[in-house]
GROMACS .gro file of C-alpha atoms in nm:
model
  179
    1LEU     CA    1  -0.144   2.954   4.825
    2PRO     CA    2  -0.306   2.615   4.877
    3GLY     CA    3  -0.078   2.298   4.658
    4ARG     CA    4  -0.202   2.169   4.377
    5SER     CA    5  -0.201   1.802   4.255
    6ASP     CA    6  -0.340   1.744   3.886
    7GLU     CA    7  -0.391   1.374   4.005
    8ALA     CA    8  -0.660   1.567   4.281
    9ALA     CA    9  -0.888   1.822   4.303
   10ILE     CA   10  -0.829   2.156   4.417
   11ASP     CA   11  -0.997   2.266   4.710
   12THR     CA   12  -1.039   2.600   4.615
   13ALA     CA   13  -1.283   2.718   4.983
   14PRO     CA   14  -1.061   2.922   5.255
   15LEU     CA   15  -1.010   2.866   5.617
   16ALA     CA   16  -1.192   3.118   5.812
   17GLY     CA   17  -1.018   3.430   5.726
   18GLN     CA   18  -0.771   3.324   5.457
   19SER     CA   19  -0.852   3.356   5.106
   20VAL     CA   20  -0.710   3.241   4.760
   21VAL     CA   21  -0.456   3.461   4.542
   22ALA     CA   22  -0.335   3.201   4.296
   23LEU     CA   23  -0.359   2.785   4.250
   24SER     CA   24  -0.020   2.685   4.212
   25ARG     CA   25   0.249   2.463   4.526
   26PRO     CA   26   0.498   2.743   4.579
   27ASN     CA   27   0.917   2.634   4.587
   28GLY     CA   28   0.971   3.009   4.746
   29LEU     CA   29   0.737   3.246   4.864
   30ILE     CA   30   0.807   3.630   4.897
   31ALA     CA   31   0.537   3.916   4.942
   32SER     CA   32   0.624   4.350   4.929
   33THR     CA   33   0.385   4.586   4.990
   34GLY     CA   34   0.120   4.547   4.721
   35ASN     CA   35   0.250   4.157   4.550
   36LEU     CA   36   0.339   3.827   4.586
   37TYR     CA   37   0.653   3.641   4.415
   38TRP     CA   38   0.696   3.309   4.449
   39THR     CA   39   0.859   3.000   4.251
   40SER     CA   40   0.695   2.657   4.157
   41THR     CA   41   0.830   2.319   3.924
   42ALA     CA   42   0.488   2.151   3.782
   43ALA     CA   43   0.561   1.777   3.675
   44ASP     CA   44   0.393   1.728   3.357
   45GLU     CA   45   0.393   1.334   3.279
   46PHE     CA   46   0.308   1.352   2.917
   47GLY     CA   47   0.542   1.685   2.884
   48ALA     CA   48   0.829   1.908   2.976
   49ASP     CA   49   0.801   1.985   3.333
   50VAL     CA   50   0.773   2.334   3.395
   51SER     CA   51   0.913   2.601   3.676
   52THR     CA   52   0.814   2.957   3.675
   53VAL     CA   53   0.891   3.291   3.896
   54TRP     CA   54   0.489   3.457   3.981
   55ARG     CA   55   0.358   3.751   4.069
   56ALA     CA   56   0.028   3.834   4.208
   57GLY     CA   57  -0.103   4.110   4.433
   58LYS     CA   58  -0.228   3.977   4.763
   59ASN     CA   59  -0.597   4.051   4.647
   60ASN     CA   60  -0.554   3.815   4.362
   61VAL     CA   61  -0.829   3.646   4.196
   62PRO     CA   62  -0.744   3.253   4.104
   63GLY     CA   63  -0.620   3.260   3.776
   64SER     CA   64  -0.515   3.595   3.725
   65GLU     CA   65  -0.136   3.544   3.880
   66ILE     CA   66   0.130   3.616   3.580
   67ALA     CA   67   0.410   3.482   3.485
   68LEU     CA   68   0.734   3.629   3.484
   69TYR     CA   69   0.957   3.381   3.352
   70ARG     CA   70   0.942   2.998   3.289
   71GLU     CA   71   1.214   2.747   3.189
   72PHE     CA   72   0.978   2.376   3.067
   73GLY     CA   73   1.274   2.048   3.108
   74ASP     CA   74   1.214   1.770   3.334
   75ASP     CA   75   1.597   1.865   3.519
   76ARG     CA   76   1.500   2.160   3.671
   77PHE     CA   77   1.379   2.320   3.955
   78PHE     CA   78   1.278   2.661   4.062
   79GLY     CA   79   1.359   2.785   4.488
   80ASP     CA   80   1.411   3.017   4.714
   81ILE     CA   81   1.357   3.414   4.596
   82VAL     CA   82   1.382   3.688   4.730
   83PHE     CA   83   1.352   4.072   4.579
   84ALA     CA   84   1.599   4.364   4.567
   85ASN     CA   85   1.616   4.737   4.390
   86PRO     CA   86   1.987   4.806   4.285
   87GLY     CA   87   1.836   5.085   4.054
   88THR     CA   88   1.540   4.869   3.882
   89PHE     CA   89   1.344   4.559   4.093
   90TYR     CA   90   1.463   4.224   4.017
   91GLY     CA   91   1.323   3.909   4.148
   92TYR     CA   92   1.645   3.653   4.257
   93PHE     CA   93   1.589   3.308   4.293
   94VAL     CA   94   1.764   2.950   4.293
   95ALA     CA   95   1.753   2.748   3.972
   96SER     CA   96   1.887   2.448   4.034
   97TYR     CA   97   1.942   2.147   3.669
   98SER     CA   98   2.036   1.752   3.720
   99THR     CA   99   2.314   1.764   3.514
  100ALA     CA  100   2.564   1.401   3.390
  101GLY     CA  101   2.749   1.559   3.676
  102GLY     CA  102   2.489   1.584   3.864
  103ILE     CA  103   2.283   1.873   4.056
  104ILE     CA  104   2.416   2.210   3.970
  105SER     CA  105   2.248   2.606   4.122
  106GLN     CA  106   2.249   2.855   3.981
  107ILE     CA  107   2.082   3.263   4.114
  108LYS     CA  108   1.892   3.380   3.853
  109ARG     CA  109   1.746   3.740   3.860
  110VAL     CA  110   1.461   3.882   3.660
  111PRO     CA  111   1.272   4.191   3.644
  112LEU     CA  112   0.972   4.240   3.848
  113THR     CA  113   0.733   4.366   3.515
  114GLY     CA  114   0.875   4.056   3.352
  115GLY     CA  115   1.114   3.947   3.083
  116THR     CA  116   1.374   3.737   3.058
  117ALA     CA  117   1.635   3.516   3.391
  118VAL     CA  118   2.043   3.614   3.351
  119VAL     CA  119   2.254   3.431   3.627
  120ILE     CA  120   2.373   3.621   3.870
  121ALA     CA  121   2.647   3.352   3.959
  122ASN     CA  122   2.747   3.008   3.956
  123SER     CA  123   2.671   2.839   4.354
  124PRO     CA  124   3.009   2.640   4.429
  125ALA     CA  125   2.811   2.328   4.548
  126ALA     CA  126   2.467   2.114   4.474
  127GLY     CA  127   2.191   2.259   4.692
  128ALA     CA  128   2.147   2.627   4.685
  129ARG     CA  129   1.867   2.735   4.948
  130ASP     CA  130   1.794   3.002   5.205
  131LEU     CA  131   1.871   3.227   4.975
  132ARG     CA  132   1.835   3.645   5.126
  133THR     CA  133   1.954   3.984   5.031
  134ASP     CA  134   2.089   4.267   5.256
  135GLY     CA  135   1.988   4.512   4.949
  136SER     CA  136   2.328   4.571   4.773
  137THR     CA  137   2.474   4.123   4.834
  138LEU     CA  138   2.280   3.779   4.811
  139TYR     CA  139   2.375   3.459   5.040
  140TRP     CA  140   2.292   3.133   4.999
  141ILE     CA  141   2.397   2.922   5.141
  142ASP     CA  142   2.453   2.479   4.986
  143ALA     CA  143   2.605   2.204   5.025
  144GLY     CA  144   2.958   2.322   5.063
  145GLY     CA  145   2.872   2.629   5.301
  146ILE     CA  146   2.771   2.980   5.309
  147ARG     CA  147   2.800   3.168   5.011
  148SER     CA  148   2.752   3.559   4.885
  149VAL     CA  149   2.769   3.780   4.568
  150ALA     CA  150   2.661   4.136   4.528
  151LEU     CA  151   2.329   4.204   4.362
  152ALA     CA  152   2.476   4.322   3.986
  153GLY     CA  153   2.651   3.964   3.955
  154GLY     CA  154   2.977   3.786   3.951
  155ALA     CA  155   3.204   3.546   4.098
  156ALA     CA  156   3.034   3.324   4.392
  157THR     CA  157   3.253   3.332   4.809
  158SER     CA  158   3.235   3.135   4.983
  159LEU     CA  159   3.249   3.283   5.365
  160SER     CA  160   3.222   2.928   5.585
  161SER     CA  161   3.333   2.640   5.414
  162ASP     CA  162   3.068   2.383   5.651
  163PRO     CA  163   2.866   2.163   5.502
  164ALA     CA  164   2.684   2.137   5.855
  165VAL     CA  165   2.457   2.468   5.773
  166GLY     CA  166   2.114   2.421   5.810
  167ARG     CA  167   1.922   2.785   5.758
  168ILE     CA  168   2.114   3.095   5.774
  169SER     CA  169   1.873   3.445   5.850
  170LEU     CA  170   2.050   3.798   5.842
  171ASP     CA  171   1.995   4.153   5.990
  172ASN     CA  172   2.209   4.472   5.895
  173ASP     CA  173   2.546   4.374   6.051
  174PHE     CA  174   2.558   3.969   6.079
  175VAL     CA  175   2.486   3.668   5.837
  176TYR     CA  176   2.349   3.391   6.111
  177PHE     CA  177   2.367   3.022   6.038
  178GLY     CA  178   2.244   2.707   6.242
  179GLU     CA  179   2.430   2.386   6.229
   0.00000   0.00000   0.00000
């Protein structure tokens, strides 16, 4: 997915061994067996910015990608995305909003067939990122540490109150982090 700029021409010529499947700049990107899912926020100097959750087949023709969910406003940014199947396939993503009191971050979910997004959790601190899942729980970091919440939603649990955490990763037994 090459970067997109409204001020410059878009180069859609792929490099050797690559193909272009969409024309947008992903903030978060994840692959399933047959699809790609990503988030983007496109600036619009004449109107509201657009934050979108996208889906496209791995052999998609640019312009055929599907917007699963979209919000308009200059005060928002969609980031990391993961997917899980707690009975139905959902995409879970980070949505951050600028408010008079500062930045707030939420974890939202949207059906992978498209539809309305639902807030799963409010992050206790700003700057939610590194969203991961083990198939039953969502994990992320924010300005205050490592957080988690069940896929069904609820109050975020603090696993670590270390604001110096920079990245996380998971396996079947542990949450790993760097600081």
